Amino acid sequence: MAFVGQIALILIATLLAAAISQRLGMPAVIGQLIAGVILGPGILGVLQNTELMHAGAEIGVIILMFIAGIESDLDLLKKYFKPAMSVAAIGVLFPMVVFYIYGQIMGQGFERSIFWGVIFAATSVSISVEVLREFKKLNTKEGATILGAAVVDDIIAVILLSIFVSSFGVGGGGSANLLVATIYQLVYFLGVIVLVKWVAPVVLRLAERLPVHGSVAITSLVICLAMAWSADALGLSSVVGAFFAGVAVSQTKFQDEISSSVSSVGYTFFIPIFFVSIGLDMEFNNVIKNLGFIVIMTLLAIITKLFGGAVGAWLTKMNWSSAFIVGSGMVSRGEMALIIAQIGLSANLMAKNLYSEIIIVIVLSTIVAPMLLKKTMKV
């Protein structure tokens, strides 16, 4: 029952912290993360990252990525395919190259330097959407390009994460393992195509006929968890399976119903546990000493996405004013980068002594992003 008490504490703390965060004009996820930091070993020490906490967080991240997949608008991506691909590709390339170089300068080695790039290649567009909606720019070419590029960004980030965890993570590495991992990934992604096109629609239609309340939502969770488990069993990351299970569901007529049901389960219980668990891993012993590192990383995080996205948009014949709106909309890292960072830590792809600093950089870039986007839209 001690864990039940901890869950109650997590839920009320994240609820209040998220409300305060949004009242201050910041994303709710920042408040949830800070709640974990305050309650964890870093400050009060009320909560510990126990096995039960880890299990709850694992389910939370799987559901979060499932929802991200469900909300991926592939129709929008098809409509603005060229600018979205250009923005996403260059917006991923810039951080990968720049953070790899900085990682080498900092003596992080090949795998960890590249993984810094993977973390900061991700984009969380949910915050940018609110700003675009406020300025009535959501349905413009700039808004649609940001949304389309974010879909591609998420897919690229998930695939990169999968490759790095299976190839260089704990138990990975070596040319033989790399070859086997590549074959597994190819087979798995072929299976994803089959799931999206044929399996998910048929299975969900059959579930609809069952005389059970919530049968479609339950079946969708079965698909999600099965995909997450199979990805993990093949040496990939579980979030890869969850994300593509969501993409499969998004292509069916049940998308809205499932999104509503799963979001209720996720955001009221499991997802707060995940964000709190990230805060539980943070330590502040070296933060002051590494303040210069945090400042440089934050500037690189902002600049690489801002200019990467802007250049990508400019190459598709947008003027520089519109291009910088697009670049600003891609700066926010949010939950996607937090997920990648935590998985990287557990797979030994990140130095534990720099984990807290990396999380701080993700949080800072997420806070700066909406302010930057508002500034570029007012110019």
XYZ file of C-alpha atoms in Angstrom:
379
model
C 0.000 0.000 0.000
C 3.004 2.299 0.323
C 3.131 2.528 -3.484
C -0.589 3.394 -3.571
C 0.141 6.314 -1.247
C 3.025 7.401 -3.488
C 0.733 7.331 -6.546
C -1.786 9.538 -4.734
C 1.032 11.984 -3.913
C 2.291 11.932 -7.536
C -1.169 12.592 -8.992
C -2.021 15.548 -6.722
C 1.501 17.012 -7.029
C 1.538 16.796 -10.840
C -2.015 18.171 -11.067
C -1.128 21.269 -9.027
C 2.300 21.688 -10.647
C 0.817 21.435 -14.164
C -1.872 24.011 -13.294
C 0.721 26.449 -11.926
C 2.970 25.836 -14.942
C 0.181 26.609 -17.416
C -0.881 29.684 -15.413
C 2.702 30.940 -15.859
C 2.449 30.366 -19.631
C 4.637 27.251 -19.636
C 3.785 23.706 -20.802
C 2.100 21.427 -18.236
C 4.844 18.830 -18.760
C 7.410 21.227 -17.246
C 5.374 21.423 -14.039
C 5.073 17.617 -13.866
C 8.806 17.228 -14.344
C 9.587 19.814 -11.651
C 7.196 17.982 -9.271
C 9.329 14.858 -9.724
C 12.516 16.833 -9.084
C 11.120 18.341 -5.858
C 9.699 15.047 -4.525
C 12.718 12.980 -5.589
C 16.169 12.356 -4.101
C 17.463 15.623 -5.580
C 15.489 17.783 -3.064
C 12.922 16.329 -0.593
C 13.659 12.617 -1.047
C 9.992 11.629 -0.520
C 9.914 9.403 -3.619
C 12.446 6.848 -4.876
C 12.714 5.233 -8.316
C 11.576 1.770 -7.174
C 10.775 -1.221 -9.392
C 7.042 -0.452 -9.216
C 7.709 3.193 -10.093
C 9.838 2.088 -13.039
C 7.062 -0.260 -14.262
C 4.450 2.513 -14.026
C 6.751 4.918 -15.883
C 7.401 2.316 -18.595
C 3.674 1.906 -19.222
C 3.338 5.712 -19.141
C 5.917 6.279 -21.872
C 4.398 3.501 -24.003
C 0.930 5.105 -23.770
C 2.393 8.580 -24.394
C 4.084 7.398 -27.589
C 0.931 5.514 -28.614
C -1.056 8.764 -28.309
C 1.659 10.614 -30.285
C 1.252 8.058 -33.068
C -2.556 8.357 -33.013
C -2.303 12.154 -33.302
C 0.192 12.052 -36.197
C -1.700 13.599 -39.111
C -0.409 11.683 -42.135
C -2.919 13.429 -44.431
C -1.382 16.787 -43.510
C 2.055 15.323 -44.147
C 0.978 14.183 -47.621
C -0.413 17.641 -48.435
C 2.751 19.519 -47.409
C 5.152 16.655 -48.063
C 7.945 18.602 -49.786
C 8.374 21.502 -47.296
C 7.770 19.178 -44.319
C 10.448 16.727 -45.504
C 12.915 19.539 -46.188
C 12.366 21.177 -42.770
C 12.515 17.847 -40.924
C 15.602 16.544 -42.760
C 17.742 19.666 -42.303
C 16.255 20.231 -38.833
C 17.569 16.781 -37.863
C 20.887 17.078 -39.724
C 21.969 20.360 -38.051
C 21.628 19.100 -34.428
C 23.157 15.701 -35.283
C 26.296 17.298 -36.761
C 26.677 20.166 -34.266
C 26.071 18.071 -31.121
C 28.348 15.311 -32.403
C 31.165 17.861 -32.831
C 30.513 19.379 -29.387
C 30.307 15.899 -27.841
C 33.720 15.059 -29.310
C 35.132 18.318 -27.932
C 33.724 17.322 -24.515
C 35.349 13.876 -24.771
C 32.094 11.901 -24.907
C 33.221 9.351 -27.504
C 31.483 8.367 -30.745
C 28.248 6.733 -29.481
C 27.454 9.273 -26.763
C 28.281 12.256 -28.986
C 25.976 10.995 -31.727
C 23.283 10.260 -29.147
C 23.311 13.895 -28.019
C 22.364 14.681 -31.619
C 19.548 12.097 -31.509
C 18.114 13.688 -28.335
C 18.100 17.201 -29.777
C 16.940 16.105 -33.239
C 13.473 15.496 -31.757
C 10.675 18.085 -31.791
C 7.594 18.452 -29.598
C 5.112 20.500 -31.563
C 2.228 20.485 -29.045
C 3.379 23.766 -27.475
C 3.905 25.423 -30.864
C 0.363 24.403 -31.865
C -1.111 26.486 -29.016
C 0.883 29.567 -30.100
C -0.062 29.075 -33.768
C -3.709 28.747 -32.774
C -3.501 31.941 -30.693
C -2.136 33.899 -33.690
C -4.547 32.168 -36.128
C -1.603 30.699 -38.061
C -2.449 27.029 -37.577
C -4.028 26.531 -40.996
C -1.503 28.644 -42.916
C 1.335 27.185 -44.976
C 3.776 27.886 -42.115
C 1.541 26.172 -39.535
C 0.883 23.140 -41.735
C 4.604 22.830 -42.544
C 5.494 22.870 -38.826
C 2.909 20.165 -38.086
C 3.955 18.029 -41.063
C 7.663 18.393 -40.245
C 6.975 17.424 -36.620
C 5.398 14.145 -37.809
C 8.507 13.370 -39.899
C 10.765 14.482 -37.023
C 9.056 12.076 -34.632
C 9.369 9.190 -37.085
C 13.061 9.951 -37.741
C 13.764 10.318 -34.006
C 12.021 7.022 -33.196
C 13.937 5.157 -35.920
C 17.282 6.701 -34.855
C 16.542 5.778 -31.238
C 15.764 2.226 -32.309
C 19.005 1.909 -34.285
C 21.190 3.322 -31.506
C 19.648 1.324 -28.653
C 19.882 -1.957 -30.578
C 23.375 -1.274 -31.974
C 25.223 0.625 -29.246
C 23.138 0.268 -26.096
C 23.724 -2.159 -23.223
C 24.460 -5.511 -24.825
C 24.695 -3.957 -28.303
C 27.667 -3.168 -30.507
C 29.788 -5.264 -32.831
C 29.376 -5.802 -36.553
C 27.550 -9.125 -36.137
C 25.056 -7.584 -33.722
C 24.664 -4.586 -36.026
C 23.858 -6.849 -38.987
C 21.338 -8.882 -36.967
C 19.780 -5.692 -35.565
C 19.422 -4.244 -39.074
C 17.687 -7.412 -40.323
C 15.342 -7.370 -37.286
C 14.506 -3.721 -37.911
C 13.748 -4.301 -41.598
C 11.471 -7.239 -40.761
C 9.807 -5.267 -37.986
C 9.112 -2.233 -40.172
C 7.705 -4.491 -42.900
C 5.403 -5.842 -40.171
C 4.439 -2.255 -39.289
C 3.326 -1.639 -42.893
C 1.187 -4.807 -42.789
C -0.293 -3.673 -39.447
C -1.136 -0.177 -40.723
C -2.672 -1.310 -44.001
C -4.495 -4.512 -43.101
C -4.283 -5.902 -39.558
C -5.336 -2.922 -37.379
C -8.461 -1.973 -39.418
C -9.716 -5.593 -39.508
C -9.011 -6.313 -35.818
C -10.669 -3.072 -34.660
C -13.741 -3.693 -36.826
C -14.085 -7.151 -35.226
C -13.675 -5.593 -31.766
C -16.498 -3.148 -32.554
C -18.914 -6.090 -32.851
C -18.205 -7.349 -29.338
C -20.979 -6.508 -26.829
C -18.468 -5.074 -24.351
C -18.138 -1.434 -23.308
C -14.821 0.013 -24.538
C -13.986 -3.048 -26.649
C -12.353 -0.962 -29.414
C -10.174 1.006 -26.966
C -9.170 -2.188 -25.127
C -8.226 -3.860 -28.413
C -6.182 -0.823 -29.441
C -4.239 -1.067 -26.168
C -3.644 -4.762 -26.869
C -2.162 -3.779 -30.264
C -0.070 -1.061 -28.609
C 1.319 -3.270 -25.817
C 1.907 -6.209 -28.179
C 3.833 -3.964 -30.582
C 5.847 -2.470 -27.703
C 6.651 -5.942 -26.330
C 7.639 -7.342 -29.746
C 9.889 -4.337 -30.449
C 11.629 -4.847 -27.105
C 11.944 -8.594 -27.716
C 13.725 -7.890 -31.022
C 16.225 -5.581 -29.321
C 14.494 -2.362 -30.401
C 12.976 0.223 -28.071
C 9.441 -0.428 -26.828
C 8.448 3.142 -27.751
C 9.071 2.312 -31.434
C 6.314 -0.303 -31.347
C 3.955 1.925 -29.372
C 4.413 4.860 -31.753
C 3.759 2.835 -34.912
C 0.802 1.081 -33.266
C -0.622 4.589 -32.807
C 0.082 5.426 -36.458
C -1.787 2.238 -37.453
C -4.796 3.206 -35.322
C -4.749 6.772 -36.727
C -5.517 5.365 -40.186
C -8.807 3.787 -39.049
C -12.266 5.283 -38.484
C -11.831 4.674 -34.733
C -9.049 7.260 -34.340
C -11.038 9.851 -32.348
C -12.765 7.298 -30.101
C -9.487 5.553 -29.241
C -7.581 8.819 -28.750
C -10.203 10.028 -26.257
C -10.315 6.754 -24.294
C -6.562 6.127 -24.172
C -5.771 9.768 -23.349
C -8.112 9.521 -20.346
C -6.226 6.480 -19.028
C -2.796 7.854 -19.881
C -3.003 11.470 -18.745
C -4.901 10.738 -15.528
C -2.615 7.971 -14.264
C 0.387 6.550 -16.110
C 1.841 9.572 -17.943
C 2.234 11.691 -14.755
C 4.200 8.780 -13.251
C 6.522 8.808 -16.276
C 7.281 12.538 -16.055
C 7.804 12.354 -12.294
C 10.164 9.392 -12.769
C 12.386 11.547 -15.021
C 12.697 14.069 -12.210
C 13.582 11.260 -9.778
C 16.756 10.513 -11.761
C 18.028 14.080 -11.485
C 20.882 15.091 -9.195
C 22.176 18.607 -8.666
C 25.637 18.013 -7.251
C 27.439 19.315 -10.346
C 24.884 21.716 -11.854
C 26.679 24.895 -10.714
C 30.010 23.471 -11.870
C 28.476 22.582 -15.254
C 26.600 25.887 -15.707
C 28.722 26.819 -18.740
C 27.937 23.443 -20.310
C 24.184 24.012 -19.761
C 24.318 27.496 -21.341
C 26.268 26.291 -24.411
C 24.011 23.236 -24.883
C 20.862 25.383 -24.582
C 22.129 27.860 -27.181
C 23.062 25.002 -29.520
C 19.652 23.372 -28.974
C 17.864 26.596 -29.962
C 20.149 27.653 -32.824
C 20.370 24.248 -34.557
C 16.585 23.807 -34.793
C 15.851 27.479 -35.513
C 18.294 27.695 -38.422
C 17.895 24.064 -39.513
C 14.115 24.478 -39.823
C 14.452 27.933 -41.408
C 16.954 26.768 -44.037
C 14.774 23.733 -44.800
C 11.740 26.002 -45.307
C 13.720 28.554 -47.365
C 14.873 25.800 -49.732
C 11.203 25.174 -50.605
C 10.796 28.808 -51.783
C 9.470 30.323 -48.545
C 10.645 33.854 -47.759
C 12.924 34.304 -44.740
C 10.131 35.748 -42.567
C 8.001 32.611 -43.046
C 11.077 30.381 -42.830
C 11.978 31.708 -39.372
C 8.397 31.169 -38.181
C 8.786 27.516 -39.225
C 12.241 27.272 -37.613
C 10.921 28.755 -34.347
C 8.054 26.257 -34.350
C 10.562 23.379 -34.420
C 12.683 24.516 -31.428
C 10.585 22.944 -28.655
C 11.932 19.521 -27.576
C 9.419 18.642 -24.847
C 8.338 15.086 -24.102
C 9.957 13.430 -27.134
C 13.463 14.524 -26.104
C 12.748 13.593 -22.457
C 11.724 10.089 -23.549
C 14.858 9.650 -25.682
C 17.114 10.959 -22.893
C 15.682 8.560 -20.320
C 15.925 5.553 -22.646
C 19.495 6.597 -23.517
C 20.403 6.707 -19.827
C 19.061 3.180 -19.190
C 20.885 1.907 -22.325
C 24.182 3.519 -21.192
C 24.184 5.849 -24.209
C 24.421 8.886 -21.927
C 26.857 9.733 -19.156
C 24.916 9.593 -15.866
C 26.861 12.565 -14.479
C 25.473 14.777 -17.295
C 21.884 13.453 -17.297
C 20.451 16.210 -15.074
C 22.163 18.880 -17.163
C 20.726 17.433 -20.399
C 17.220 17.421 -18.876
C 17.651 21.069 -17.817
C 18.657 21.952 -21.403
C 15.545 20.186 -22.783
C 13.343 22.077 -20.309
C 14.967 25.442 -21.137
C 14.590 24.934 -24.917
C 10.939 23.984 -24.358
C 10.298 27.168 -22.346
C 12.106 29.418 -24.869
C 10.342 27.938 -27.929
C 6.867 29.552 -27.564
C 8.406 32.949 -26.747
C 10.614 32.715 -29.843
C 7.672 31.680 -32.032
C 5.565 34.622 -30.791
C 8.461 36.991 -31.530
C 8.935 35.750 -35.116
C 5.186 35.965 -35.870
C 5.043 39.576 -34.667
C 7.933 40.657 -36.937
